[in-house]
């Protein structure tokens, strides 16, 4: 999904979440880290949804992040 900020979010089956910055041509990777409560709840991404306020909701096998 491309947001207004020219980013493509890519949810993987079991390897976390990737963000591609279209302008910079760079990828960033996000994954579950048990020592970081702000990380993804699980690496299995099932659903991505960007709401009208450009907030990205991430559905994982471990819940919503």
Short mmCIF file of N, CA, C and O in Angstrom, two decimals:
data_model
loop_
_atom_site.label_atom_id
_atom_site.label_comp_id
_atom_site.label_asym_id
_atom_site.label_seq_id
_atom_site.Cartn_x
_atom_site.Cartn_y
_atom_site.Cartn_z
N UNK A 1 0.85 -1.18 0.00
CA UNK A 1 0.00 0.00 0.00
C UNK A 1 0.89 1.23 0.00
O UNK A 1 1.80 1.36 0.80
N UNK A 2 0.62 2.19 -0.86
CA UNK A 2 1.38 3.44 -0.93
C UNK A 2 0.61 4.53 -0.21
O UNK A 2 -0.53 4.81 -0.55
N UNK A 3 1.20 5.11 0.79
CA UNK A 3 0.55 6.21 1.49
C UNK A 3 0.87 7.52 0.79
O UNK A 3 1.63 7.57 -0.17
N UNK A 4 0.31 8.59 1.30
CA UNK A 4 0.57 9.92 0.74
C UNK A 4 2.04 10.30 0.87
O UNK A 4 2.51 11.18 0.18
N UNK A 5 2.75 9.65 1.76
CA UNK A 5 4.16 9.96 2.00
C UNK A 5 5.09 9.16 1.11
O UNK A 5 6.27 9.11 1.31
N UNK A 6 4.53 8.47 0.14
CA UNK A 6 5.32 7.69 -0.83
C UNK A 6 6.10 6.56 -0.15
O UNK A 6 7.29 6.39 -0.36
N UNK A 7 5.38 5.80 0.66
CA UNK A 7 5.97 4.63 1.31
C UNK A 7 5.14 3.41 0.95
O UNK A 7 3.92 3.48 0.90
N UNK A 8 5.81 2.31 0.73
CA UNK A 8 5.14 1.05 0.45
C UNK A 8 5.41 0.11 1.62
O UNK A 8 6.56 -0.18 1.94
N UNK A 9 4.34 -0.33 2.30
CA UNK A 9 4.46 -1.24 3.42
C UNK A 9 4.23 -2.66 2.91
O UNK A 9 3.26 -2.91 2.19
N UNK A 10 5.11 -3.58 3.29
CA UNK A 10 5.05 -4.95 2.81
C UNK A 10 5.04 -5.88 4.02
O UNK A 10 6.04 -5.98 4.74
N UNK A 11 3.92 -6.54 4.25
CA UNK A 11 3.82 -7.52 5.32
C UNK A 11 4.25 -8.88 4.81
O UNK A 11 3.85 -9.29 3.72
N UNK A 12 5.05 -9.56 5.58
CA UNK A 12 5.55 -10.87 5.16
C UNK A 12 4.78 -11.96 5.89
O UNK A 12 4.15 -11.72 6.92
N UNK A 13 4.84 -13.16 5.36
CA UNK A 13 4.16 -14.29 5.98
C UNK A 13 4.64 -14.55 7.39
O UNK A 13 3.85 -14.71 8.30
N UNK A 14 5.96 -14.55 7.59
CA UNK A 14 6.49 -14.85 8.93
C UNK A 14 7.78 -14.10 9.24
O UNK A 14 8.46 -14.43 10.21
N UNK A 15 8.12 -13.10 8.45
CA UNK A 15 9.39 -12.39 8.65
C UNK A 15 9.22 -10.92 8.98
O UNK A 15 10.09 -10.11 8.66
N UNK A 16 8.11 -10.54 9.58
CA UNK A 16 7.94 -9.17 10.01
C UNK A 16 7.40 -8.25 8.93
O UNK A 16 6.67 -8.67 8.04
N UNK A 17 7.78 -7.00 9.00
CA UNK A 17 7.24 -5.94 8.16
C UNK A 17 8.37 -5.17 7.50
O UNK A 17 9.39 -4.89 8.14
N UNK A 18 8.18 -4.85 6.24
CA UNK A 18 9.16 -4.04 5.51
C UNK A 18 8.51 -2.76 5.03
O UNK A 18 7.33 -2.76 4.67
N UNK A 19 9.27 -1.69 5.03
CA UNK A 19 8.81 -0.41 4.49
C UNK A 19 9.79 0.00 3.40
O UNK A 19 10.99 0.02 3.62
N UNK A 20 9.25 0.32 2.24
CA UNK A 20 10.08 0.82 1.15
C UNK A 20 9.79 2.29 0.98
O UNK A 20 8.65 2.69 0.72
N UNK A 21 10.81 3.12 1.16
CA UNK A 21 10.70 4.56 0.94
C UNK A 21 10.96 4.81 -0.54
O UNK A 21 12.08 4.67 -1.01
N UNK A 22 9.91 5.14 -1.26
CA UNK A 22 9.99 5.29 -2.71
C UNK A 22 10.92 6.43 -3.10
O UNK A 22 11.69 6.31 -4.06
N UNK A 23 10.90 7.51 -2.37
CA UNK A 23 11.73 8.68 -2.70
C UNK A 23 13.21 8.38 -2.48
O UNK A 23 14.05 8.67 -3.33
N UNK A 24 13.54 7.76 -1.34
CA UNK A 24 14.95 7.46 -1.03
C UNK A 24 15.42 6.16 -1.65
O UNK A 24 16.63 5.91 -1.74
N UNK A 25 14.49 5.30 -2.07
CA UNK A 25 14.86 4.01 -2.64
C UNK A 25 15.46 3.06 -1.61
O UNK A 25 16.30 2.24 -1.93
N UNK A 26 14.99 3.15 -0.33
CA UNK A 26 15.55 2.34 0.74
C UNK A 26 14.48 1.54 1.46
O UNK A 26 13.35 1.99 1.62
N UNK A 27 14.88 0.35 1.92
CA UNK A 27 14.01 -0.51 2.72
C UNK A 27 14.36 -0.36 4.20
O UNK A 27 15.53 -0.20 4.56
N UNK A 28 13.34 -0.48 5.05
CA UNK A 28 13.51 -0.62 6.50
C UNK A 28 12.76 -1.88 6.91
O UNK A 28 11.73 -2.21 6.32
N UNK A 29 13.29 -2.59 7.90
CA UNK A 29 12.68 -3.85 8.35
C UNK A 29 12.28 -3.72 9.81
O UNK A 29 13.03 -3.20 10.63
N UNK A 30 11.09 -4.23 10.13
CA UNK A 30 10.58 -4.22 11.51
C UNK A 30 10.20 -5.64 11.88
O UNK A 30 9.59 -6.36 11.09
N UNK A 31 10.55 -6.04 13.10
CA UNK A 31 10.23 -7.39 13.54
C UNK A 31 9.96 -7.41 15.04
O UNK A 31 10.21 -6.44 15.75
N UNK A 32 9.44 -8.53 15.50
CA UNK A 32 9.16 -8.72 16.93
C UNK A 32 10.47 -8.82 17.70
O UNK A 32 11.40 -9.52 17.31
N UNK A 33 10.53 -8.07 18.80
CA UNK A 33 11.68 -8.13 19.71
C UNK A 33 11.11 -8.27 21.11
O UNK A 33 10.51 -7.33 21.63
N UNK A 34 11.26 -9.44 21.74
CA UNK A 34 10.67 -9.65 23.07
C UNK A 34 11.15 -8.67 24.14
O UNK A 34 10.46 -8.45 25.13
N UNK A 35 12.30 -8.05 23.94
CA UNK A 35 12.79 -7.08 24.91
C UNK A 35 12.31 -5.66 24.65
O UNK A 35 12.62 -4.74 25.40
N UNK A 36 11.54 -5.46 23.56
CA UNK A 36 11.04 -4.13 23.22
C UNK A 36 9.52 -4.19 23.11
O UNK A 36 8.98 -4.73 22.15
N UNK A 37 8.83 -3.62 24.09
CA UNK A 37 7.36 -3.67 24.11
C UNK A 37 6.75 -2.84 22.97
O UNK A 37 5.56 -2.95 22.70
N UNK A 38 7.54 -2.00 22.31
CA UNK A 38 7.04 -1.20 21.18
C UNK A 38 7.23 -1.90 19.84
O UNK A 38 6.85 -1.35 18.81
N UNK A 39 7.81 -3.09 19.84
CA UNK A 39 8.01 -3.81 18.57
C UNK A 39 6.72 -4.52 18.17
O UNK A 39 5.73 -4.51 18.90
N UNK A 40 6.74 -5.15 17.01
CA UNK A 40 5.59 -5.92 16.57
C UNK A 40 5.27 -7.02 17.58
O UNK A 40 6.18 -7.56 18.23
N UNK A 41 3.99 -7.37 17.72
CA UNK A 41 3.62 -8.42 18.66
C UNK A 41 3.96 -9.81 18.13
O UNK A 41 4.03 -10.76 18.90
N UNK A 42 4.19 -9.92 16.82
CA UNK A 42 4.52 -11.20 16.20
C UNK A 42 5.10 -10.90 14.81
O UNK A 42 4.81 -9.85 14.24
N UNK A 43 5.90 -11.78 14.27
CA UNK A 43 6.48 -11.57 12.94
C UNK A 43 5.58 -12.01 11.79
O UNK A 43 5.89 -11.74 10.63
N UNK A 44 4.48 -12.69 12.10
CA UNK A 44 3.56 -13.13 11.07
C UNK A 44 2.52 -12.03 10.81
O UNK A 44 1.62 -11.81 11.62
N UNK A 45 2.67 -11.33 9.69
CA UNK A 45 1.79 -10.20 9.36
C UNK A 45 0.62 -10.72 8.54
O UNK A 45 0.79 -11.33 7.49
N UNK A 46 -0.60 -10.47 9.04
CA UNK A 46 -1.81 -10.93 8.36
C UNK A 46 -2.54 -9.81 7.63
O UNK A 46 -3.12 -10.03 6.58
N UNK A 47 -2.52 -8.60 8.20
CA UNK A 47 -3.30 -7.50 7.65
C UNK A 47 -2.57 -6.18 7.86
O UNK A 47 -1.97 -5.96 8.92
N UNK A 48 -2.63 -5.31 6.86
CA UNK A 48 -2.15 -3.93 6.98
C UNK A 48 -3.30 -3.01 6.60
O UNK A 48 -3.99 -3.25 5.60
N UNK A 49 -3.51 -1.96 7.39
CA UNK A 49 -4.56 -1.00 7.09
C UNK A 49 -4.09 0.39 7.47
O UNK A 49 -3.65 0.62 8.60
N UNK A 50 -4.16 1.33 6.54
CA UNK A 50 -3.84 2.73 6.84
C UNK A 50 -5.15 3.50 6.89
O UNK A 50 -5.91 3.52 5.92
N UNK A 51 -5.43 4.12 8.05
CA UNK A 51 -6.70 4.82 8.20
C UNK A 51 -6.63 6.24 7.61
O UNK A 51 -5.61 6.64 7.04
N UNK A 52 -7.72 6.96 7.73
CA UNK A 52 -7.82 8.31 7.15
C UNK A 52 -6.84 9.30 7.75
O UNK A 52 -6.56 10.34 7.15
N UNK A 53 -6.32 9.00 8.95
CA UNK A 53 -5.33 9.86 9.60
C UNK A 53 -3.90 9.40 9.33
O UNK A 53 -2.97 9.83 10.01
N UNK A 54 -3.73 8.50 8.36
CA UNK A 54 -2.42 7.94 7.97
C UNK A 54 -1.77 7.12 9.07
O UNK A 54 -0.56 6.98 9.12
N UNK A 55 -2.59 6.57 9.98
CA UNK A 55 -2.08 5.66 11.01
C UNK A 55 -2.12 4.25 10.43
O UNK A 55 -3.14 3.82 9.89
N UNK A 56 -1.00 3.55 10.51
CA UNK A 56 -0.90 2.19 9.98
C UNK A 56 -1.24 1.20 11.09
O UNK A 56 -0.60 1.18 12.14
N UNK A 57 -2.27 0.39 10.85
CA UNK A 57 -2.68 -0.67 11.76
C UNK A 57 -2.15 -1.97 11.21
O UNK A 57 -2.31 -2.26 10.03
N UNK A 58 -1.51 -2.76 12.07
CA UNK A 58 -0.85 -3.99 11.64
C UNK A 58 -1.47 -5.16 12.40
O UNK A 58 -1.38 -5.22 13.63
N UNK A 59 -2.08 -6.08 11.66
CA UNK A 59 -2.65 -7.28 12.28
C UNK A 59 -1.64 -8.41 12.16
O UNK A 59 -1.19 -8.75 11.07
N UNK A 60 -1.26 -8.96 13.31
CA UNK A 60 -0.30 -10.07 13.35
C UNK A 60 -0.97 -11.28 13.97
O UNK A 60 -2.07 -11.18 14.52
N UNK A 61 -0.30 -12.41 13.92
CA UNK A 61 -0.83 -13.60 14.60
C UNK A 61 -0.87 -13.41 16.10
O UNK A 61 -1.60 -14.11 16.81
N UNK A 62 -0.11 -12.44 16.63
CA UNK A 62 -0.08 -12.16 18.06
C UNK A 62 -1.00 -11.03 18.47
O UNK A 62 -1.03 -10.65 19.63
N UNK A 63 -1.75 -10.45 17.55
CA UNK A 63 -2.65 -9.35 17.88
C UNK A 63 -2.39 -8.14 17.00
O UNK A 63 -1.70 -8.23 15.98
N UNK A 64 -2.92 -7.00 17.41
CA UNK A 64 -2.76 -5.76 16.64
C UNK A 64 -1.58 -4.98 17.18
O UNK A 64 -1.40 -4.82 18.38
N UNK A 65 -0.74 -4.47 16.26
CA UNK A 65 0.40 -3.65 16.64
C UNK A 65 0.17 -2.22 16.22
O UNK A 65 -0.51 -1.94 15.27
#
